[in-house]
Short mmCIF file of C-alpha atoms and ligand atoms in Angstrom, two decimals:
data_model
loop_
_atom_site.label_atom_id
_atom_site.label_comp_id
_atom_site.label_asym_id
_atom_site.label_seq_id
_atom_site.Cartn_x
_atom_site.Cartn_y
_atom_site.Cartn_z
CA UNK A 1 31.42 -39.42 65.95
CA UNK A 2 28.72 -38.33 68.36
CA UNK A 3 27.92 -34.85 69.55
CA UNK A 4 25.91 -32.87 72.03
CA UNK A 5 25.25 -29.26 71.07
CA UNK A 6 23.43 -26.84 73.33
CA UNK A 7 23.00 -23.11 73.84
CA UNK A 8 24.04 -21.66 77.18
CA UNK A 9 20.84 -22.08 79.18
CA UNK A 10 19.58 -19.71 81.85
CA UNK A 11 16.35 -20.85 83.49
CA UNK A 12 13.92 -20.10 86.26
CA UNK A 13 12.15 -16.97 87.52
CA UNK A 14 14.13 -13.79 86.74
CA UNK A 15 16.25 -15.55 84.09
CA UNK A 16 15.68 -12.41 82.01
CA UNK A 17 18.01 -10.55 84.37
CA UNK A 18 20.88 -12.39 82.68
CA UNK A 19 20.85 -9.70 79.98
CA UNK A 20 23.08 -7.65 82.28
CA UNK A 21 25.82 -10.20 81.48
CA UNK A 22 25.40 -10.13 77.70
CA UNK A 23 27.75 -7.65 76.09
CA UNK A 24 26.58 -5.45 73.23
CA UNK A 25 24.20 -2.51 73.08
CA UNK A 26 22.21 -2.79 69.89
CA UNK A 27 19.46 -5.43 69.99
CA UNK A 28 17.33 -6.55 67.06
CA UNK A 29 14.16 -8.11 68.50
CA UNK A 30 12.37 -10.65 66.31
CA UNK A 31 8.83 -11.39 67.48
CA UNK A 32 5.20 -11.27 66.36
CA UNK A 33 2.41 -8.72 66.66
CA UNK A 34 0.40 -10.84 69.06
CA UNK A 35 3.25 -10.84 71.59
CA UNK A 36 3.51 -7.07 71.27
CA UNK A 37 -0.23 -6.79 71.92
CA UNK A 38 -0.12 -9.17 74.90
CA UNK A 39 2.61 -7.09 76.53
CA UNK A 40 5.38 -9.71 76.42
CA UNK A 41 7.62 -7.60 74.24
CA UNK A 42 7.27 -4.80 76.81
CA UNK A 43 8.56 -7.10 79.57
CA UNK A 44 11.68 -7.58 77.44
CA UNK A 45 12.07 -3.96 76.36
CA UNK A 46 11.61 -2.74 79.96
CA UNK A 47 14.55 -4.95 80.89
CA UNK A 48 16.63 -3.66 77.96
CA UNK A 49 15.70 -0.05 78.86
CA UNK A 50 16.83 -0.62 82.43
CA UNK A 51 20.21 -1.79 81.13
CA UNK A 52 20.57 1.09 78.67
CA UNK A 53 20.47 -1.13 75.60
CA UNK A 54 19.08 0.14 72.30
CA UNK A 55 16.68 -1.92 70.24
CA UNK A 56 14.44 -2.12 67.20
CA UNK A 57 11.49 -4.48 67.00
CA UNK A 58 10.71 -6.64 63.97
CA UNK A 59 7.24 -8.00 64.71
CA UNK A 60 6.20 -9.29 61.28
CA UNK A 61 6.69 -13.00 61.99
CA UNK A 62 3.67 -15.07 60.97
CA UNK A 63 2.80 -18.66 61.91
CA UNK A 64 4.50 -21.12 59.54
CA UNK A 65 7.10 -18.51 58.55
CA UNK A 66 7.69 -17.95 54.88
CA UNK A 67 10.84 -17.20 52.95
CA UNK A 68 9.68 -13.63 52.29
CA UNK A 69 9.49 -12.99 56.04
CA UNK A 70 13.09 -14.11 56.53
CA UNK A 71 14.25 -11.93 53.63
CA UNK A 72 12.50 -8.89 55.15
CA UNK A 73 13.93 -9.53 58.63
CA UNK A 74 17.42 -9.92 57.17
CA UNK A 75 17.18 -6.59 55.29
CA UNK A 76 16.15 -4.73 58.44
CA UNK A 77 18.80 -6.51 60.46
CA UNK A 78 21.52 -5.57 57.97
CA UNK A 79 20.34 -1.95 58.15
CA UNK A 80 20.42 -1.80 61.97
CA UNK A 81 23.65 -3.81 62.44
CA UNK A 82 22.84 -5.27 65.88
CA UNK A 83 25.29 -6.89 68.28
CA UNK A 84 22.50 -9.01 69.76
CA UNK A 85 19.59 -10.61 67.95
CA UNK A 86 16.76 -11.55 70.30
CA UNK A 87 14.13 -14.10 69.34
CA UNK A 88 11.06 -13.71 71.56
CA UNK A 89 8.26 -16.11 70.74
CA UNK A 90 7.38 -19.64 69.72
CA UNK A 91 8.78 -21.90 67.02
CA UNK A 92 7.98 -19.59 64.10
CA UNK A 93 9.86 -16.70 65.69
CA UNK A 94 12.82 -18.95 66.54
CA UNK A 95 13.00 -20.31 63.00
CA UNK A 96 12.84 -16.84 61.51
CA UNK A 97 15.49 -15.57 63.93
CA UNK A 98 17.94 -18.44 63.39
CA UNK A 99 17.85 -18.12 59.61
CA UNK A 100 17.96 -14.31 59.80
CA UNK A 101 20.99 -14.59 62.10
CA UNK A 102 22.79 -16.83 59.57
CA UNK A 103 22.00 -14.50 56.67
CA UNK A 104 23.15 -11.51 58.75
CA UNK A 105 26.41 -13.20 59.69
CA UNK A 106 26.93 -14.25 56.06
CA UNK A 107 25.15 -11.65 53.90
CA UNK A 108 26.39 -13.29 50.69
CA UNK A 109 24.33 -16.43 51.41
CA UNK A 110 20.74 -17.24 50.50
CA UNK A 111 18.41 -19.51 52.44
CA UNK A 112 19.27 -22.53 50.27
CA UNK A 113 22.96 -22.09 51.18
CA UNK A 114 22.13 -23.07 54.77
CA UNK A 115 22.83 -26.79 54.99
CA UNK A 116 24.65 -29.21 57.24
CA UNK A 117 27.77 -29.59 55.10
CA UNK A 118 29.13 -26.01 55.27
CA UNK A 119 32.01 -25.63 57.69
CA UNK A 120 31.88 -21.79 57.60
CA UNK A 121 28.54 -21.75 59.42
CA UNK A 122 30.30 -23.01 62.55
CA UNK A 123 31.72 -19.46 62.74
CA UNK A 124 28.32 -17.96 63.62
CA UNK A 125 28.37 -15.25 66.24
CA UNK A 126 31.10 -12.96 64.91
CA UNK A 127 28.67 -10.10 64.20
CA UNK A 128 25.95 -10.85 66.77
CA UNK A 129 24.90 -13.25 69.47
CA UNK A 130 21.50 -14.89 69.21
CA UNK A 131 19.45 -14.89 72.41
CA UNK A 132 16.38 -17.14 72.22
CA UNK A 133 13.52 -16.52 74.65
CA UNK A 134 10.65 -18.99 74.21
CA UNK A 135 7.16 -17.80 75.13
CA UNK A 136 5.58 -21.25 74.78
CA UNK A 137 6.66 -24.49 76.43
CA UNK A 138 6.87 -26.94 73.58
CA UNK A 139 8.85 -26.40 70.41
CA UNK A 140 12.31 -26.59 71.98
CA UNK A 141 13.37 -24.46 69.01
CA UNK A 142 15.45 -22.30 71.36
CA UNK A 143 17.90 -25.22 71.61
CA UNK A 144 17.97 -26.70 68.12
CA UNK A 145 19.73 -26.14 64.84
CA UNK A 146 16.80 -27.00 62.62
CA UNK A 147 14.51 -24.40 61.10
CA UNK A 148 11.33 -24.88 59.07
CA UNK A 149 10.55 -22.20 56.49
CA UNK A 150 7.72 -22.40 53.95
CA UNK A 151 8.01 -21.71 50.26
CA UNK A 152 5.17 -21.70 47.72
CA UNK A 153 5.79 -24.43 45.17
CA UNK A 154 3.41 -26.39 42.95
CA UNK A 155 0.41 -24.53 44.36
CA UNK A 156 1.07 -25.44 47.96
CA UNK A 157 3.05 -23.95 50.84
CA UNK A 158 5.75 -26.55 51.35
CA UNK A 159 7.83 -26.69 54.50
CA UNK A 160 11.59 -26.84 53.98
CA UNK A 161 14.17 -27.69 56.62
CA UNK A 162 17.27 -25.49 56.83
CA UNK A 163 19.74 -26.81 59.32
CA UNK A 164 23.26 -26.46 60.60
CA UNK A 165 24.63 -26.87 64.11
CA UNK A 166 25.98 -23.32 63.91
CA UNK A 167 22.35 -22.11 64.10
CA UNK A 168 22.05 -23.10 67.76
CA UNK A 169 21.40 -19.87 69.69
CA UNK A 170 24.17 -18.45 71.84
CA UNK A 171 21.89 -18.19 74.88
CA UNK A 172 18.46 -19.62 75.68
CA UNK A 173 16.62 -17.72 78.41
CA UNK A 174 13.94 -19.99 79.87
CA UNK A 175 11.99 -17.56 82.03
CA UNK A 176 8.55 -18.83 83.15
CA UNK A 177 7.11 -15.31 83.12
CA UNK A 178 6.52 -15.71 79.37
CA UNK A 179 4.50 -18.95 79.10
CA UNK A 180 2.41 -17.99 82.13
CA UNK A 181 -0.23 -16.34 79.97
CA UNK A 182 -0.71 -19.22 77.55
CA UNK A 183 -4.37 -20.25 77.32
CA UNK A 184 -5.20 -23.90 78.21
CA UNK A 185 -5.57 -25.07 74.58
CA UNK A 186 -2.14 -23.73 73.63
CA UNK A 187 -0.67 -25.13 76.85
CA UNK A 188 -1.92 -28.62 75.90
CA UNK A 189 -0.88 -28.39 72.23
CA UNK A 190 2.63 -27.19 73.01
CA UNK A 191 2.97 -29.65 75.89
CA UNK A 192 2.16 -32.51 73.52
CA UNK A 193 4.77 -31.20 71.08
CA UNK A 194 7.37 -31.49 73.85
CA UNK A 195 6.07 -34.97 74.68
CA UNK A 196 6.39 -36.00 71.02
CA UNK A 197 9.98 -34.72 70.94
CA UNK A 198 10.87 -36.81 73.99
CA UNK A 199 9.04 -40.02 73.09
CA UNK A 200 10.08 -39.96 69.43
CA UNK A 201 13.56 -38.93 70.57
CA UNK A 202 13.90 -42.07 72.70
CA UNK A 203 13.16 -44.26 69.68
CA UNK A 204 15.09 -42.51 66.91
CA UNK A 205 18.13 -44.19 65.33
CA UNK A 206 20.29 -41.27 66.54
CA UNK A 207 19.30 -41.77 70.19
CA UNK A 208 22.26 -41.66 72.53
CA UNK A 209 22.79 -41.55 76.28
CA UNK A 210 22.78 -37.72 76.38
CA UNK A 211 19.54 -37.35 74.48
CA UNK A 212 18.00 -40.30 76.37
CA UNK A 213 18.74 -38.71 79.74
CA UNK A 214 17.07 -35.44 78.80
CA UNK A 215 14.10 -37.12 77.10
CA UNK A 216 13.45 -39.26 80.17
CA UNK A 217 13.47 -36.28 82.53
CA UNK A 218 11.31 -34.24 80.16
CA UNK A 219 8.69 -37.03 80.00
CA UNK A 220 8.62 -37.27 83.79
CA UNK A 221 8.10 -33.51 84.14
CA UNK A 222 5.47 -33.31 81.38
CA UNK A 223 3.34 -36.06 82.93
CA UNK A 224 3.57 -34.40 86.33
CA UNK A 225 3.17 -30.74 85.40
CA UNK A 226 1.23 -30.46 82.13
CA UNK A 227 -2.15 -31.26 83.76
CA UNK A 228 -1.44 -28.68 86.47
CA UNK A 229 -0.35 -25.98 84.02
CA UNK A 230 -3.42 -26.77 81.87
CA UNK A 231 -5.86 -26.40 84.75
CA UNK A 232 -4.12 -23.56 86.55
CA UNK A 233 -2.09 -21.44 84.16
CA UNK A 234 -0.96 -19.19 87.00
CA UNK A 235 0.73 -22.06 88.88
CA UNK A 236 4.31 -20.81 88.89
CA UNK A 237 5.94 -24.14 89.71
CA UNK A 238 4.07 -25.97 86.94
CA UNK A 239 4.89 -23.27 84.38
CA UNK A 240 8.56 -23.24 85.38
CA UNK A 241 8.86 -27.03 85.26
CA UNK A 242 6.99 -27.31 81.93
CA UNK A 243 9.19 -24.58 80.46
CA UNK A 244 12.31 -26.50 81.51
CA UNK A 245 10.82 -29.79 80.29
CA UNK A 246 10.22 -28.33 76.83
CA UNK A 247 13.83 -27.16 76.66
CA UNK A 248 15.10 -30.56 77.81
CA UNK A 249 12.91 -32.22 75.17
CA UNK A 250 14.36 -29.78 72.64
CA UNK A 251 17.88 -30.81 73.60
CA UNK A 252 16.86 -34.48 73.37
CA UNK A 253 15.52 -34.21 69.84
CA UNK A 254 18.09 -31.59 68.84
CA UNK A 255 20.81 -34.12 69.58
CA UNK A 256 18.95 -37.35 68.85
CA UNK A 257 16.26 -36.24 66.40
CA UNK A 258 12.59 -37.11 65.97
CA UNK A 259 11.07 -39.42 63.37
CA UNK A 260 7.81 -40.32 61.62
CA UNK A 261 5.49 -38.66 64.14
CA UNK A 262 6.92 -35.36 63.01
CA UNK A 263 6.86 -36.49 59.37
CA UNK A 264 3.12 -37.19 59.52
CA UNK A 265 2.48 -34.14 61.70
CA UNK A 266 4.35 -31.78 59.36
CA UNK A 267 2.44 -33.14 56.35
CA UNK A 268 -0.94 -32.85 58.07
CA UNK A 269 -0.13 -29.35 59.29
CA UNK A 270 1.10 -28.21 55.86
CA UNK A 271 -2.14 -29.29 54.18
CA UNK A 272 -4.75 -28.43 56.80
CA UNK A 273 -2.99 -25.76 58.91
CA UNK A 274 -3.50 -27.63 62.18
CA UNK A 275 -1.15 -26.26 64.88
CA UNK A 276 2.12 -28.18 64.96
CA UNK A 277 1.81 -29.47 68.53
CA UNK A 278 -1.71 -30.74 67.92
CA UNK A 279 -0.75 -32.59 64.71
CA UNK A 280 2.36 -34.27 66.10
CA UNK A 281 0.72 -34.86 69.48
CA UNK A 282 -2.20 -36.73 67.92
CA UNK A 283 -0.10 -38.95 65.67
CA UNK A 284 2.36 -39.70 68.50
CA UNK A 285 0.14 -42.48 69.83
CA UNK A 286 -0.28 -44.12 66.41
CA UNK A 287 3.34 -43.98 65.30
CA UNK A 288 4.43 -45.36 68.68
CA UNK A 289 2.00 -48.26 68.22
CA UNK A 290 3.27 -48.78 64.66
CA UNK A 291 6.85 -48.91 65.84
CA UNK A 292 6.11 -51.25 68.73
CA UNK A 293 4.23 -53.60 66.35
CA UNK A 294 7.25 -53.99 64.05
CA UNK A 295 8.98 -57.34 63.73
CA UNK A 296 12.30 -55.51 63.99
CA UNK A 297 11.32 -53.39 66.99
CA UNK A 298 12.97 -55.40 69.78
CA UNK A 299 15.31 -52.58 70.82
CA UNK A 300 12.56 -49.99 70.86
CA UNK A 301 10.29 -52.25 72.89
CA UNK A 302 13.10 -52.51 75.45
CA UNK A 303 13.56 -48.73 75.46
CA UNK A 304 9.87 -47.98 76.02
CA UNK A 305 9.60 -50.79 78.57
CA UNK A 306 12.51 -49.25 80.46
CA UNK A 307 10.83 -45.83 80.28
CA UNK A 308 7.63 -47.25 81.83
CA UNK A 309 9.68 -48.94 84.56
CA UNK A 310 11.90 -45.93 85.30
CA UNK A 311 8.87 -43.69 85.70
CA UNK A 312 7.12 -46.21 87.95
CA UNK A 313 4.26 -46.84 85.51
CA UNK A 314 4.78 -50.62 85.83
CA UNK A 315 6.75 -52.91 88.14
CA UNK A 316 10.39 -53.55 87.30
CA UNK A 317 9.61 -57.26 86.77
CA UNK A 318 6.84 -56.57 84.23
CA UNK A 319 7.37 -58.20 80.84
CA UNK A 320 8.82 -55.84 78.23
CA UNK A 321 5.95 -56.01 75.73
CA UNK A 322 3.33 -55.17 78.36
CA UNK A 323 5.55 -52.46 79.87
CA UNK A 324 6.11 -50.81 76.46
CA UNK A 325 2.36 -50.83 75.75
CA UNK A 326 1.86 -48.95 79.02
CA UNK A 327 3.44 -45.93 77.31
CA UNK A 328 0.45 -45.83 74.92
CA UNK A 329 -1.98 -46.01 77.85
CA UNK A 330 -0.16 -43.18 79.60
CA UNK A 331 -0.32 -40.99 76.45
CA UNK A 332 -4.10 -41.61 76.32
CA UNK A 333 -4.43 -40.84 80.02
CA UNK A 334 -2.52 -37.56 79.72
CA UNK A 335 -4.56 -36.56 76.65
CA UNK A 336 -7.77 -37.05 78.65
CA UNK A 337 -6.45 -34.95 81.52
CA UNK A 338 -5.81 -31.98 79.24
CA UNK A 339 -8.78 -32.45 76.85
CA UNK A 340 -6.40 -33.20 73.98
CA UNK A 341 -8.07 -35.07 71.12
CA UNK A 342 -6.33 -38.16 69.75
CA UNK A 343 -8.30 -38.21 66.47
CA UNK A 344 -7.13 -36.27 63.42
CA UNK A 345 -10.73 -35.84 62.26
CA UNK A 346 -11.42 -33.60 65.26
CA UNK A 347 -8.86 -31.12 63.93
CA UNK A 348 -11.02 -30.60 60.83
CA UNK A 349 -14.24 -29.78 62.70
CA UNK A 350 -15.64 -26.49 61.51
CA UNK A 351 -13.70 -26.66 58.22
CA UNK A 352 -14.91 -27.67 54.78
CA UNK A 353 -12.65 -30.73 54.74
CA UNK A 354 -14.89 -33.80 54.68
CA UNK A 355 -13.77 -37.41 55.03
CA UNK A 356 -14.04 -37.78 51.24
CA UNK A 357 -11.75 -34.79 50.70
CA UNK A 358 -9.27 -36.15 53.26
CA UNK A 359 -9.23 -39.54 51.52
CA UNK A 360 -8.62 -37.86 48.17
CA UNK A 361 -5.81 -35.86 49.80
CA UNK A 362 -3.99 -39.00 50.96
CA UNK A 363 -1.67 -39.01 47.92
CA UNK A 364 -0.72 -35.40 48.60
CA UNK A 365 -0.13 -36.20 52.28
CA UNK A 366 2.07 -39.12 51.23
CA UNK A 367 4.08 -36.91 48.85
CA UNK A 368 4.61 -34.43 51.67
CA UNK A 369 5.80 -37.28 53.94
CA UNK A 370 8.42 -38.27 51.40
CA UNK A 371 9.64 -34.69 51.19
CA UNK A 372 10.12 -34.49 54.95
CA UNK A 373 13.60 -35.38 56.17
CA UNK A 374 12.49 -36.29 59.69
CA UNK A 375 11.40 -39.80 58.66
CA UNK A 376 14.97 -40.88 57.91
CA UNK A 377 15.78 -41.84 61.49
CA UNK A 378 12.70 -43.87 62.28
CA UNK A 379 13.32 -47.28 63.85
CA UNK A 380 10.57 -48.69 61.58
CA UNK A 381 10.00 -47.20 58.13
CA UNK A 382 6.44 -47.33 56.81
CA UNK A 383 5.78 -48.36 53.20
CA UNK A 384 3.70 -45.86 51.17
CA UNK A 385 0.56 -47.86 51.96
CA UNK A 386 1.44 -47.97 55.64
CA UNK A 387 1.93 -44.18 55.72
CA UNK A 388 -1.58 -43.79 54.32
CA UNK A 389 -2.99 -46.36 56.73
CA UNK A 390 -1.47 -44.56 59.73
CA UNK A 391 -3.22 -41.38 58.57
CA UNK A 392 -6.50 -43.28 58.14
CA UNK A 393 -6.28 -44.93 61.55
CA UNK A 394 -5.26 -41.68 63.28
CA UNK A 395 -8.14 -39.92 61.51
CA UNK A 396 -10.62 -42.35 63.02
CA UNK A 397 -8.81 -42.82 66.31
CA UNK A 398 -8.33 -46.53 65.65
CA UNK A 399 -5.50 -48.51 67.26
CA UNK A 400 -2.75 -49.51 64.84
CA UNK A 401 -2.93 -53.26 64.19
CA UNK A 402 -0.23 -53.65 61.54
FE1 LIG B 1 7.78 -30.55 67.22
#
C-alpha cells in the first residue's frame, strides 16, 4: 500500500489572507522569541486582529526543542482551549506545534504514546486545526508527520522521532513575506536542507512517483533560485520560489523519506550543535558518493543519471555513471555559489573541539547513528566502520572512495 499525505497548501504572496477562510476564533500561536522581536509575529497578529480572531502567543520554543517545552506548550494550550493552533517559525516550532496539537487533541497521551501504529491519531483535528506557517525555506516540517524532540539521557541531549501521519498540519501557508528577512547564512543552510530532502528523497527505498515528481521540481527550483535568494534576500521571485521548493521537498521526503545523510547530520548536530541544514547539507555530497559507489547501487545510479539528464546538466545520451557523478559536481558548484562549506571541520571553527576530540567522539557519533531511524531506508547501508569513515572523510572534505 502506498500513500501520499499532504496538508492543504496555500502559497504565494498574500497567502496569509487565507485565514479569512479558516473557521474558529481562538488561536494559540506557537513561535519563538526571536520571531516576536523581528516583527514576524506582528504580521500574523495584525492579520488575526483584522479578522476579529482572538489569540494567545506561546513564544518559548527553543532550537532543538525539548520535551519540557512541549509539556509547557500543551498545558497552556489546554488552558486556552483554542480552535486553531498556529505554528509560526522553522522546524523547531513546527515540531513543538505538531506534538502539542496531538497532546491537546488527546490529553490522556504522553509524548511516547505518539507512534505510527495508533489508529486513533488519524482522528486529529476534532478540537483544533493546525495551521503551519514556515518562516524559513528548508525544513519542510510544515508538510510532514515527523517530529524531532530532545530528551536528556545518559548525559547527552538525544533526539527522538515522534511520528504519525495524523500529525500533518491541516493547512500550510507558504507566504514569502516570512522568509524574506532571512540572512544569507540561514538562507544557504536552510536551502541545503531542502536540497538534502530532495536528493536523499530520490534515492530512498520508499521513493515513489509522487515523491520523485516533487523532489525533481524542488531540485530544479533550488539550483535556480537559491543563489539569487542568497545574494539578494529582497528578491521576491527567488524567495517565493525557494519557499515553494522547500515545501515540495518536504512533501517528497514526507512521502518518500530521507536516509543516511539525515542520520549522519542528526548525529553531528546532536553532539556539536551545528544547525541542521548545515550538517545534512555538508554530508549530502559524501553520502551520495557512498551510495553511488555501492556494488548494489545500479538503480540509484540510474535515478541520479536521469535527474542530471532531466535538468539538462548532461546530454541525454551521456553514460549513466558519468551522468550520476554530475550530481556531485552540481552540489559542489551550488555550495560555492552560496559560500556553503562542504567540510565538517569548518563547522567546529571557533569551538574547543579539536580533531583529536572529534576522533575520540566517533564512537558516540556512531551510537547516535544507530539510534536514528532515518537510516533504515537507505539504498546502501554503511557498516559501523563505514559510518565512521564517512564522518572522517566529510570532516576533511575528502571524496568517498569506498
Ligand atoms: Fe532536514
